[in-house]
Each structure stands twice: as C-alpha cells, then as structure tokens.
Coordinates of C-alpha atoms (C1' of nucleotides) in Angstrom, one line a residue:
Chain A
M13 CA 0.0 0.0 0.0
T14 CA 1.5 3.3 -1.0
L15 CA 1.1 6.5 0.8
A16 CA -1.4 7.9 -1.6
E17 CA -3.5 4.7 -1.4
E18 CA -3.5 4.8 2.4
N19 CA -4.7 8.3 2.3
Y20 CA -7.5 7.5 0.0
L21 CA -8.6 4.4 2.1
K22 CA -8.8 6.8 5.2
A23 CA -10.8 9.4 3.3
I24 CA -13.2 6.7 2.0
Y25 CA -13.6 5.3 5.5
H26 CA -14.5 8.6 6.9
L27 CA -17.0 9.4 4.1
E28 CA -18.6 6.0 4.6
Q29 CA -19.8 7.2 8.0
Q30 CA -21.7 9.9 6.1
F31 CA -22.6 8.0 3.0
P32 CA -23.0 4.4 4.0
K33 CA -24.5 3.3 0.7
G34 CA -21.3 4.1 -1.2
V35 CA -18.9 7.0 -1.5
S36 CA -19.3 9.2 -4.7
T37 CA -16.3 10.1 -6.8
N38 CA -17.0 13.8 -6.3
A39 CA -17.2 13.5 -2.5
L40 CA -14.0 11.6 -2.5
A41 CA -12.2 14.1 -4.8
E42 CA -13.3 17.0 -2.5
E43 CA -12.2 15.3 0.6
M44 CA -8.8 14.5 -1.0
K45 CA -8.6 18.1 -2.5
T46 CA -8.1 16.7 -5.9
K47 CA -10.0 16.2 -9.2
A48 CA -12.7 13.6 -9.8
S49 CA -10.7 12.0 -12.6
S50 CA -7.8 11.3 -10.1
A51 CA -10.3 9.9 -7.6
T52 CA -11.7 7.6 -10.3
D53 CA -8.2 6.4 -11.1
M54 CA -7.3 5.6 -7.5
V55 CA -10.8 4.0 -6.8
K56 CA -10.0 1.7 -9.7
K57 CA -6.6 0.8 -8.4
L58 CA -7.9 0.1 -4.9
A59 CA -10.7 -2.1 -6.5
E60 CA -7.9 -4.1 -8.2
K61 CA -6.3 -4.7 -4.9
N62 CA -9.6 -5.8 -3.3
M63 CA -9.6 -3.0 -0.9
L64 CA -13.0 -1.9 -2.0
T65 CA -15.9 -2.6 -4.5
H66 CA -16.6 -0.1 -7.2
I67 CA -19.7 0.1 -9.3
P68 CA -19.1 2.6 -12.2
Y69 CA -21.3 5.8 -11.7
Q70 CA -22.5 4.4 -8.5
G71 CA -19.8 4.8 -5.9
A72 CA -17.2 2.8 -3.8
T73 CA -17.6 0.7 -0.7
L74 CA -14.7 -0.6 1.3
S75 CA -14.1 -4.4 1.6
D76 CA -13.4 -5.9 5.0
A77 CA -9.7 -5.8 4.0
G78 CA -10.1 -2.1 3.1
R79 CA -11.8 -1.2 6.2
D80 CA -9.2 -3.1 8.3
Y81 CA -6.5 -1.3 6.6
A82 CA -8.2 2.1 7.0
V83 CA -8.8 1.5 10.7
N84 CA -5.1 0.5 11.1
V85 CA -4.0 3.8 9.6
I86 CA -6.3 5.7 11.9
R87 CA -5.0 3.8 14.9
R88 CA -1.5 4.9 13.8
H89 CA -2.5 8.4 13.3
R90 CA -4.2 8.8 16.8
L91 CA -1.4 7.1 18.7
W92 CA 1.1 9.5 17.1
E93 CA -1.2 12.4 18.1
V94 CA -1.3 11.3 21.8
F95 CA 2.4 11.0 21.6
L96 CA 3.0 14.5 20.3
V97 CA 0.7 16.0 23.0
E98 CA 1.7 14.0 26.0
K99 CA 5.4 13.6 25.3
L100 CA 6.4 16.4 22.9
N101 CA 4.4 19.4 24.2
F102 CA 2.4 19.8 21.0
T103 CA -1.0 21.5 21.5
W104 CA -4.1 19.8 20.0
D105 CA -4.2 22.2 17.1
E106 CA -0.7 21.3 16.1
V107 CA -0.7 17.5 16.0
H108 CA -2.7 16.8 12.9
E109 CA -0.3 17.7 10.2
V110 CA 2.7 16.0 11.7
A111 CA 0.6 12.9 12.5
E112 CA -0.4 12.8 8.8
H113 CA 3.2 11.9 8.0
L114 CA 3.9 9.6 11.0
E115 CA 0.9 7.5 10.4
H116 CA 2.4 6.1 7.1
I117 CA 5.4 4.5 8.7
Q118 CA 4.9 0.7 8.5
S119 CA 6.2 -1.2 11.4
D120 CA 4.0 -3.3 13.7
K121 CA 6.6 -3.3 16.4
L122 CA 6.8 0.6 16.3
I123 CA 3.0 1.0 16.8
D124 CA 2.7 -1.8 19.4
E125 CA 5.6 -0.4 21.4
L126 CA 4.3 3.1 21.0
D127 CA 0.9 2.1 22.2
A128 CA 2.4 0.4 25.2
F129 CA 4.7 3.4 25.9
L130 CA 1.7 5.6 26.1
G131 CA -0.2 3.3 28.3
H132 CA -2.8 2.0 25.7
P133 CA -4.6 5.3 25.4
T134 CA -8.3 5.0 24.3
N135 CA -8.8 8.5 22.9
D136 CA -6.7 11.0 20.9
P137 CA -6.3 14.6 21.9
H138 CA -9.6 15.5 20.0
G139 CA -11.5 12.8 21.9
D140 CA -11.6 10.4 19.0
P141 CA -11.3 6.7 20.0
I142 CA -8.2 4.9 19.2
P143 CA -8.7 1.4 17.7
D144 CA -6.9 -1.4 19.4
K145 CA -4.5 -3.8 17.6
A146 CA -7.4 -5.9 16.4
G147 CA -9.2 -2.8 15.0
N148 CA -11.9 -2.6 17.7
F149 CA -12.8 0.7 19.4
K150 CA -15.7 2.0 21.4
H151 CA -18.2 4.5 20.2
I152 CA -19.0 7.0 23.2
E153 CA -22.5 8.1 23.1
K154 CA -22.0 11.7 22.3
I155 CA -24.3 14.3 20.9
V156 CA -23.5 17.6 19.2
L157 CA -23.8 20.7 21.4
A158 CA -26.5 22.0 19.0
K159 CA -28.8 19.2 20.2
A160 CA -28.4 19.9 24.0
E161 CA -31.2 20.5 26.3
V162 CA -31.6 23.8 28.1
G163 CA -30.9 23.4 31.8
A164 CA -28.9 20.2 31.4
T165 CA -25.3 19.8 32.4
Y166 CA -22.8 18.1 29.9
K167 CA -19.1 17.2 29.6
C168 CA -17.2 18.2 26.5
V169 CA -16.0 14.9 24.9
G170 CA -14.8 15.6 21.4
V171 CA -14.7 17.8 18.3
D172 CA -16.0 17.3 14.7
D173 CA -13.8 20.0 13.2
S174 CA -10.2 19.5 14.3
S175 CA -8.9 22.5 12.4
S176 CA -6.4 24.7 14.0
K177 CA -8.9 27.7 14.0
F178 CA -11.6 25.9 15.7
L179 CA -9.4 24.4 18.4
K180 CA -7.8 27.7 19.0
Y181 CA -11.2 29.3 19.4
L182 CA -12.0 26.6 22.1
D183 CA -8.7 27.2 23.8
S184 CA -9.3 31.0 24.0
N185 CA -12.7 30.3 25.6
K186 CA -11.3 27.9 28.1
I187 CA -13.3 24.9 26.6
A188 CA -11.2 21.7 26.6
L189 CA -12.1 18.0 26.5
G190 CA -13.5 17.3 30.0
T191 CA -14.8 20.7 30.6
V192 CA -18.2 20.7 32.2
I193 CA -20.9 23.1 30.8
T194 CA -24.5 23.9 31.5
I195 CA -27.0 25.0 28.8
N196 CA -28.5 28.3 29.9
H197 CA -30.3 29.4 26.6
K198 CA -30.9 28.5 23.1
E199 CA -31.6 31.5 20.9
P200 CA -34.2 30.6 18.1
F201 CA -33.2 33.4 15.9
D202 CA -29.7 32.4 15.0
N203 CA -29.4 29.1 16.8
S204 CA -26.7 30.4 19.1
I205 CA -26.5 28.9 22.6
K206 CA -25.6 30.5 25.9
I207 CA -23.6 28.2 28.2
S208 CA -21.9 28.4 31.6
L209 CA -18.4 27.2 32.2
E210 CA -16.8 27.0 35.6
N211 CA -16.0 30.7 35.8
S212 CA -17.7 32.3 32.8
E213 CA -20.8 32.5 30.7
I214 CA -20.4 32.7 27.0
V215 CA -22.5 32.5 23.9
V216 CA -21.5 30.2 21.1
S217 CA -22.6 30.4 17.5
Q218 CA -24.4 27.7 15.7
S219 CA -21.3 26.7 13.8
V220 CA -19.5 26.2 17.0
A221 CA -22.5 24.2 18.5
K222 CA -22.4 21.9 15.5
N223 CA -18.8 21.0 15.9
L224 CA -18.5 20.3 19.7
Y225 CA -19.4 16.9 21.0
I226 CA -20.9 16.7 24.5
K227 CA -22.2 13.9 26.9
K228 CA -24.7 14.1 29.8
V229 CA -22.8 14.0 33.2
Chain B
M27 CA 13.4 18.5 -1.0
T28 CA 11.8 15.1 -1.8
L29 CA 12.4 11.9 0.0
A30 CA 14.7 10.5 -2.7
E31 CA 16.7 13.8 -2.8
E32 CA 17.2 13.6 1.0
N33 CA 18.5 10.0 0.6
Y34 CA 21.0 11.1 -2.1
L35 CA 22.2 14.0 0.0
K36 CA 22.8 11.8 2.9
A37 CA 24.6 9.1 0.8
I38 CA 26.8 11.8 -0.9
Y39 CA 27.6 13.1 2.6
H40 CA 28.8 9.8 3.7
L41 CA 30.7 9.2 0.6
E42 CA 32.5 12.5 0.9
Q43 CA 34.2 11.1 4.1
Q44 CA 35.8 8.5 2.0
F45 CA 36.3 10.5 -1.3
P46 CA 36.8 14.1 -0.2
K47 CA 37.7 15.2 -3.8
G48 CA 34.4 14.4 -5.2
V49 CA 31.9 11.5 -5.1
S50 CA 31.9 9.5 -8.3
T51 CA 28.6 8.5 -10.0
N52 CA 29.4 4.8 -9.8
A53 CA 30.1 5.1 -6.0
L54 CA 26.9 6.9 -5.4
A55 CA 24.9 4.5 -7.5
E56 CA 26.3 1.6 -5.6
E57 CA 25.5 3.2 -2.2
M58 CA 22.0 4.0 -3.4
K59 CA 21.6 0.5 -4.9
T60 CA 20.5 2.0 -8.1
K61 CA 22.1 2.5 -11.6
A62 CA 24.6 5.1 -12.6
S63 CA 22.1 6.8 -15.0
S64 CA 19.7 7.2 -12.1
A65 CA 22.5 8.7 -10.0
T66 CA 23.5 11.1 -12.9
D67 CA 20.0 12.3 -13.1
M68 CA 19.7 13.0 -9.4
V69 CA 23.1 14.6 -9.2
K70 CA 22.0 17.1 -11.9
K71 CA 18.8 17.8 -10.1
L72 CA 20.5 18.5 -6.9
A73 CA 23.1 20.7 -8.7
E74 CA 20.0 22.7 -10.1
K75 CA 18.9 23.2 -6.4
N76 CA 22.4 24.4 -5.4
M77 CA 22.8 21.4 -3.1
L78 CA 26.0 20.4 -4.8
T79 CA 28.4 21.2 -7.6
H80 CA 28.8 18.7 -10.3
I81 CA 31.5 18.6 -13.0
P82 CA 30.5 16.1 -15.6
Y83 CA 32.7 13.1 -15.6
Q84 CA 34.4 14.3 -12.5
G85 CA 32.1 13.8 -9.5
A86 CA 29.9 15.7 -7.2
T87 CA 30.8 17.8 -4.1
L88 CA 28.2 19.1 -1.6
S89 CA 27.7 22.8 -1.3
D90 CA 27.3 24.4 2.2
A91 CA 23.5 24.2 1.9
G92 CA 23.7 20.7 0.8
R93 CA 26.0 19.6 3.6
D94 CA 23.8 21.5 6.1
Y95 CA 20.8 19.7 4.7
A96 CA 22.5 16.2 5.0
V97 CA 23.6 16.8 8.5
N98 CA 20.1 17.7 9.4
V99 CA 18.7 14.5 8.0
I100 CA 21.4 12.6 9.9
R101 CA 20.4 14.4 13.1
R102 CA 16.9 13.3 12.6
H103 CA 17.7 9.9 11.9
R104 CA 20.0 9.5 15.0
L105 CA 17.5 11.2 17.4
W106 CA 14.8 8.7 16.2
E107 CA 17.3 5.8 16.7
V108 CA 17.7 7.0 20.3
F109 CA 14.0 7.2 20.8
L110 CA 13.4 3.7 19.4
V111 CA 16.0 2.1 21.7
E112 CA 15.5 4.2 24.9
K113 CA 11.7 4.5 24.8
L114 CA 10.3 1.8 22.6
N115 CA 12.5 -1.2 23.5
F116 CA 14.0 -1.6 20.1
T117 CA 17.5 -3.3 20.0
W118 CA 20.3 -1.6 18.3
D119 CA 20.1 -3.9 15.3
E120 CA 16.4 -3.2 14.8
V121 CA 16.4 0.7 14.5
H122 CA 17.9 1.5 11.3
E123 CA 15.1 0.6 9.0
V124 CA 12.4 2.4 10.9
A125 CA 14.6 5.4 11.5
E126 CA 15.2 5.6 7.6
H127 CA 11.5 6.4 7.4
L128 CA 11.1 8.6 10.4
E129 CA 14.0 10.8 9.3
H130 CA 12.1 12.3 6.4
I131 CA 9.4 13.8 8.4
Q132 CA 9.8 17.5 8.2
S133 CA 9.0 19.5 11.4
D134 CA 11.4 21.6 13.3
K135 CA 9.1 21.5 16.4
L136 CA 9.0 17.8 16.2
I137 CA 12.8 17.3 16.2
D138 CA 13.5 19.9 18.7
E139 CA 10.9 18.6 21.1
L140 CA 12.2 15.0 20.5
D141 CA 15.8 16.1 21.2
A142 CA 14.7 17.8 24.4
F143 CA 12.5 14.7 25.4
L144 CA 15.4 12.5 25.0
G145 CA 17.7 14.8 27.1
H146 CA 19.8 16.1 24.2
P147 CA 21.6 12.9 23.6
T148 CA 25.1 13.2 22.0
N149 CA 25.4 9.8 20.4
D150 CA 23.1 7.3 18.8
P151 CA 22.8 3.6 19.8
H152 CA 25.7 2.7 17.5
G153 CA 28.0 5.4 19.1
D154 CA 27.8 7.8 16.2
P155 CA 27.5 11.5 17.2
I156 CA 24.2 13.4 17.0
P157 CA 24.6 16.9 15.4
D158 CA 23.0 19.6 17.4
K159 CA 20.4 22.0 16.0
A160 CA 23.1 24.1 14.4
G161 CA 24.7 21.0 12.8
N162 CA 27.7 20.9 15.0
F163 CA 29.0 17.6 16.5
K164 CA 32.1 16.3 18.1
H165 CA 34.3 13.6 16.7
I166 CA 35.4 11.2 19.3
E167 CA 39.1 10.2 18.8
K168 CA 38.4 6.6 18.1
I169 CA 40.3 3.9 16.3
V170 CA 39.4 0.6 14.7
L171 CA 40.1 -2.6 16.8
A172 CA 42.4 -3.8 14.1
K173 CA 44.9 -1.0 15.0
A174 CA 44.9 -1.7 18.7
E175 CA 48.1 -2.3 20.6
V176 CA 48.6 -5.7 22.3
G177 CA 48.4 -5.3 26.1
A178 CA 46.4 -2.1 26.1
T179 CA 42.9 -1.6 27.5
Y180 CA 40.2 0.0 25.5
K181 CA 36.5 0.8 25.6
C182 CA 34.1 0.0 22.7
V183 CA 32.7 3.2 21.4
G184 CA 31.2 2.5 18.0
V185 CA 30.6 0.3 15.0
D186 CA 31.4 1.0 11.4
D187 CA 29.0 -1.7 10.0
S188 CA 25.6 -1.3 11.7
S189 CA 24.0 -4.2 9.9
S190 CA 21.8 -6.4 11.9
K191 CA 24.1 -9.5 11.4
F192 CA 27.1 -7.6 12.7
L193 CA 25.3 -6.2 15.7
K194 CA 23.8 -9.6 16.6
Y195 CA 27.3 -11.0 16.5
L196 CA 28.4 -8.4 19.0
D197 CA 25.4 -9.1 21.2
S198 CA 26.1 -12.8 21.3
N199 CA 29.6 -12.1 22.4
K200 CA 28.5 -9.7 25.1
I201 CA 30.1 -6.8 23.3
A202 CA 28.2 -3.5 23.7
L203 CA 29.0 0.1 23.6
G204 CA 31.0 0.9 26.8
T205 CA 32.3 -2.7 27.1
V206 CA 35.9 -2.6 28.3
I207 CA 38.3 -5.0 26.5
T208 CA 42.0 -5.8 26.8
I209 CA 44.1 -6.9 23.7
N210 CA 45.8 -10.2 24.5
H211 CA 47.3 -11.3 21.1
K212 CA 47.3 -10.4 17.5
E213 CA 47.6 -13.3 15.1
P214 CA 49.8 -12.2 12.2
F215 CA 48.5 -15.3 10.1
D216 CA 45.0 -14.1 9.7
N217 CA 44.9 -10.8 11.5
S218 CA 42.5 -12.1 14.1
I219 CA 42.7 -10.7 17.6
K220 CA 42.4 -12.4 21.0
I221 CA 40.7 -10.1 23.5
S222 CA 39.6 -10.3 27.1
L223 CA 36.1 -9.1 28.2
E224 CA 34.9 -9.0 31.8
N225 CA 34.1 -12.7 31.9
S226 CA 35.5 -14.2 28.9
E227 CA 38.4 -14.3 26.4
I228 CA 37.4 -14.5 22.8
V229 CA 39.0 -14.4 19.2
V230 CA 37.7 -12.0 16.7
S231 CA 38.2 -12.2 13.1
Q232 CA 39.8 -9.3 11.0
S233 CA 36.5 -8.4 9.5
V234 CA 35.0 -7.9 13.1
A235 CA 38.2 -6.0 14.1
K236 CA 37.9 -3.6 11.2
N237 CA 34.3 -2.7 12.1
L238 CA 34.5 -2.1 15.8
Y239 CA 35.6 1.3 17.0
I240 CA 37.5 1.5 20.3
K241 CA 39.1 4.2 22.5
K242 CA 41.9 4.0 25.1
V243 CA 40.6 4.1 28.6
Chain C
dT4 C1' 50.3 7.3 -28.5
dA5 C1' 46.9 4.5 -30.3
dT6 C1' 43.6 1.5 -28.5
dA7 C1' 41.1 -1.0 -25.2
dA8 C1' 38.5 -0.9 -20.9
dT9 C1' 36.0 1.7 -17.7
dT10 C1' 33.2 5.3 -16.3
dT11 C1' 29.7 8.6 -17.2
dT12 C1' 26.2 10.7 -19.7
dT13 C1' 22.3 10.8 -22.9
dA14 C1' 18.2 9.1 -25.1
dG15 C1' 14.0 7.0 -24.7
dA16 C1' 10.8 4.0 -22.1
dT17 C1' 8.2 2.8 -17.6
dT18 C1' 5.3 3.7 -13.3
dT19 C1' 2.8 6.4 -10.1
dG20 C1' -0.2 9.9 -9.2
dT21 C1' -1.8 13.8 -11.0
dC22 C1' -4.0 17.1 -14.5
dT23 C1' -7.3 19.0 -18.4
dA24 C1' -10.6 18.2 -21.8
dA25 C1' -13.8 15.5 -23.9
dA26 C1' -17.1 11.7 -23.9
dT27 C1' -20.5 9.2 -21.4
dT28 C1' -23.9 8.1 -18.0
dT29 C1' -27.1 9.3 -14.5
dT30 C1' -30.3 12.5 -12.4
dA31 C1' -33.4 16.4 -12.6
dA32 C1' -36.5 19.5 -14.9
dT33 C1' -39.7 20.9 -17.9
Chain D
dA25 C1' -40.5 11.6 -22.4
dT26 C1' -37.2 14.6 -23.9
dT27 C1' -34.0 17.7 -22.8
dA28 C1' -30.8 20.0 -19.7
dA29 C1' -27.7 19.7 -15.9
dA30 C1' -24.6 17.3 -13.0
dA31 C1' -21.7 13.6 -12.1
dT32 C1' -18.6 10.2 -13.6
dT33 C1' -15.4 8.0 -16.7
dT34 C1' -12.0 7.9 -20.5
dA35 C1' -8.2 9.7 -23.2
dG36 C1' -4.1 11.8 -23.5
dA37 C1' -0.4 14.5 -21.2
dC38 C1' 3.0 15.6 -17.4
dA39 C1' 6.5 15.3 -13.6
dA40 C1' 9.3 12.4 -10.6
dA41 C1' 12.3 8.7 -10.2
dT42 C1' 13.6 4.9 -12.1
dC43 C1' 15.4 1.6 -15.9
dT44 C1' 18.0 -0.3 -20.4
dA45 C1' 20.7 0.5 -24.1
dA46 C1' 23.7 3.3 -26.7
dA47 C1' 26.9 7.1 -27.1
dA48 C1' 30.6 10.0 -25.3
dA49 C1' 34.4 11.0 -22.3
dT50 C1' 38.0 9.6 -19.5
dT51 C1' 41.6 6.4 -17.9
dA52 C1' 44.5 2.5 -18.4
dT53 C1' 47.3 -0.5 -21.3
dA54 C1' 50.2 -2.2 -24.6

DNA sequence: TATAATTTTTAGATTTGTCTAAATTTTAAT
DNA sequence: ATTAAAATTTAGACAAATCTAAAAATTATA
C-alpha cells in the first residue's frame, strides 16, 4: 500500500460514515482536495487490490480488508497524536499535520511499542477513539452541542472539526475535553447557545455548537 | 526536498568522508543500490537546486547548503534511533530501517521537542555522534580494533558496520558500547585478535576487528 | 600514442499519481 | 418523455524517479 493509497482508504472510510451506501467520486475528490478523474483512477486501483468494490457511476464501498486497513492507519494516526501532545508538548491544534506523516510508517513493532509506551490510550487529543490492535474501538454516546437540552449539564468529549482555527477558538474560551458546561439558553433566531463554564458564561454560535461533542454528566 | 533527494544527499555526505575530492557517479549508484544513470539524473537535479556542484565526468561535491541539509537528515535519523531504543524497547540492530522512514518527516518542532524529550543525547545507539540543531557535532578520537596495541585496554565506542548481522554477533559475544576490552594477542597469520572481556576471552576475526571502534581508557 | 577498458552521460521508455478536456452516464426538470 | 444539468469516466499529457541500451568521455594498457 503506497502513501497515496493509504490516504484514499482513510478518506473513503471517513466518508462512509456519512454515506453508508457508497462514496461518490466527487465527495472523495473533494475530501482529497483533488480532481474527480484522479479519484476515479485511484478507486479503480484500490478495487484491483480488493480494498473496495466499485460500481461505475454508483460509488465505492470498502471491503473488509480495506476497512481493516483504514482503521489501522487511523490507529497509527491517533497514537502519534497522543505521543505528540503528551510527550512532545504539542497542542491539540498542532498535531494533525505531523501525524499525517507519521501515520504512514509501516512497522508493527513501532506501533505496538508506542501504544504500550503511551499506556494504551483509548482516545486521541480530540476525543476520538483509538482502535486497538485488532481494530476494535468503542463509540462513546455523544451528541452535538446544538442538540443539547436547556438546563442540562454536559461534559465536552470531542470535536467534529479539528482545524487549528476551531481548536484555538475553544482554547481561548477555556473549553477543553473534560470541561463541564451547563446550557442556559438557546436563541431561536440564530441558533446560538448561551452556556456556563466554571468561571464564565459565553454565547457560542451555531457553527461552534455543531462542531463540539458533549455527553450528559 | 523530496524523500529521494534527501536520501541522495545523505549518501553523498557519507561518501565524501571517503572521497573528499568528489563523489563518483558509480560510487553513489552503488551506495544507493541503483544504476549510474539514475545517479547522474539525481546529481543534476541536486546541482540545479544548489545542493552540490557537479563537474561532468568528475564527480559531485556538496555545497554548504547541501552539507547542512544532509547533516540535518542525519540528526533526525540518529535522534529517532535513540528514541526507538530508549523509549520503545528496540534493540540496536532493529532501529535503522524504521529510522530511515522517520528521518524524512519535516517538522522543526517535532525534532527539537524530541531532542529535548530524550535529554539532548550526543550519540546514537551505534555510538555515532548526533549533530545539534546548528549542525555541530564532536568527533570522538576513536580507532578501529584492528589497529589496537597488544596489552592495552580500550572501551568500545562505536561500529562501522551497523548491519543487523554484525550487531547480533556483538550481542552474542557480550560486546556492547561501553564494554571494556584488553588486547591479548594479534595473530599475524589471519589478523585475528584475541581479547579479554569482563568474564571471557574471545578471538575475533579481521572483519570484526575492522568494524568495531574503540578508545583507550 | 593509439587502442582497449571503464566510467559517465544521454536518449528513450516505464510507473505512479496527478491534471485537463472530452465523452459518457445518470439525475433532474420541464 | 425529452432535454438540460450534473456527475463520472475515459483519453491523453505531465512530472518524478527509475530503468535499459547506446553514445561519449576518461583512464589504463600495450
């Protein structure tokens, strides 16, 4: 599996959550920031390698082998993210790019030892679960802040958008994973939400509310 | 700089120690396990990028920029080797291959933080010096075991050949970096050397003696 | 110093992953 | 049910890094 192939597998895996019936060429091209013709070429190649099935004009669906492979790449990525934050003083908005490179290094011993060195972490710095060696991982029952009930109390458990901009916004508002918040008011006009933190009360926009995952405490 | 370019720079840097007047195309091709025509192509490309000067039919010499770049790749490689041995339980014969990949990841913060995390090590697991951030490193005054004096006592400080086979040979004979040895006898017939270790006396062949670096204690 | 042997370079082809532009298929709209 | 729009695929081209085979330059030899 080449670097490009691994990146496509990962992209298809992510898109399958959103489009379980098959990932379209256009969606894949957009995710990979490339052109539809390139996506078609790669999908064909991955189909040849039995990593996915492709019905022309219909879409692509990962095979078991392809899904396993993608999950393994995700495992590598998330373990490196934990390493960067916990051992090398990276902040959660800095890790993604470097982990994109580290994730492609192929060595089972490397990843198994890294996993042990980190104490078998179950979640990466953005709250996403880390698959174990067999590819299994737990879904936490999380909801998006936008769907929170007024008056209830929640804990922040993850982000949908892990762009540097969004993460820095959260930092500057003292919102981190584990932060406990209470929903004070939902404004119907613009879908903004007023929340209480430990020492502050802030209003977050709809776009923030749609990208922050929370869980009832 | 692409991955291939970095590998060529490193190879030319190593060969310059042996051929200070210029690295020949054939020597470079052999080091890179490729063909002379490929080496020519890459040398031309690196000359375009001002990483080296190339006189056709004469050889290649790194520019200051090229040498700095090569030293930086070597720094990355050796720091990762230390990480693998000290933190992830790799043995000194297992690290090279994985470090070959890790060394190409481009992130100053990554390497600076890794360096600090490891406590600014000065030597890699094979005894080779690790350049600091500015590219400076100390040469230890070491000699090859083959040149040792009979009766004298030395400390093992490095290896010339870091192949798994050679390192495993040293392991099985309880020779590690830091091991103190005494030279008992040099056999003129086959240039083998009889040495004493802490709890044993062994005879090493000429090829071993030429690949183990030692230093007077 | 010619000539042979070796080394190096050039020329042209190949693979991977990408692109643009054109052709084809599917979906949507009238 | 046609036609228009959108999505997808195909065809052909390109850059990077490699290869083989042939040409050119250098070095060694007789």
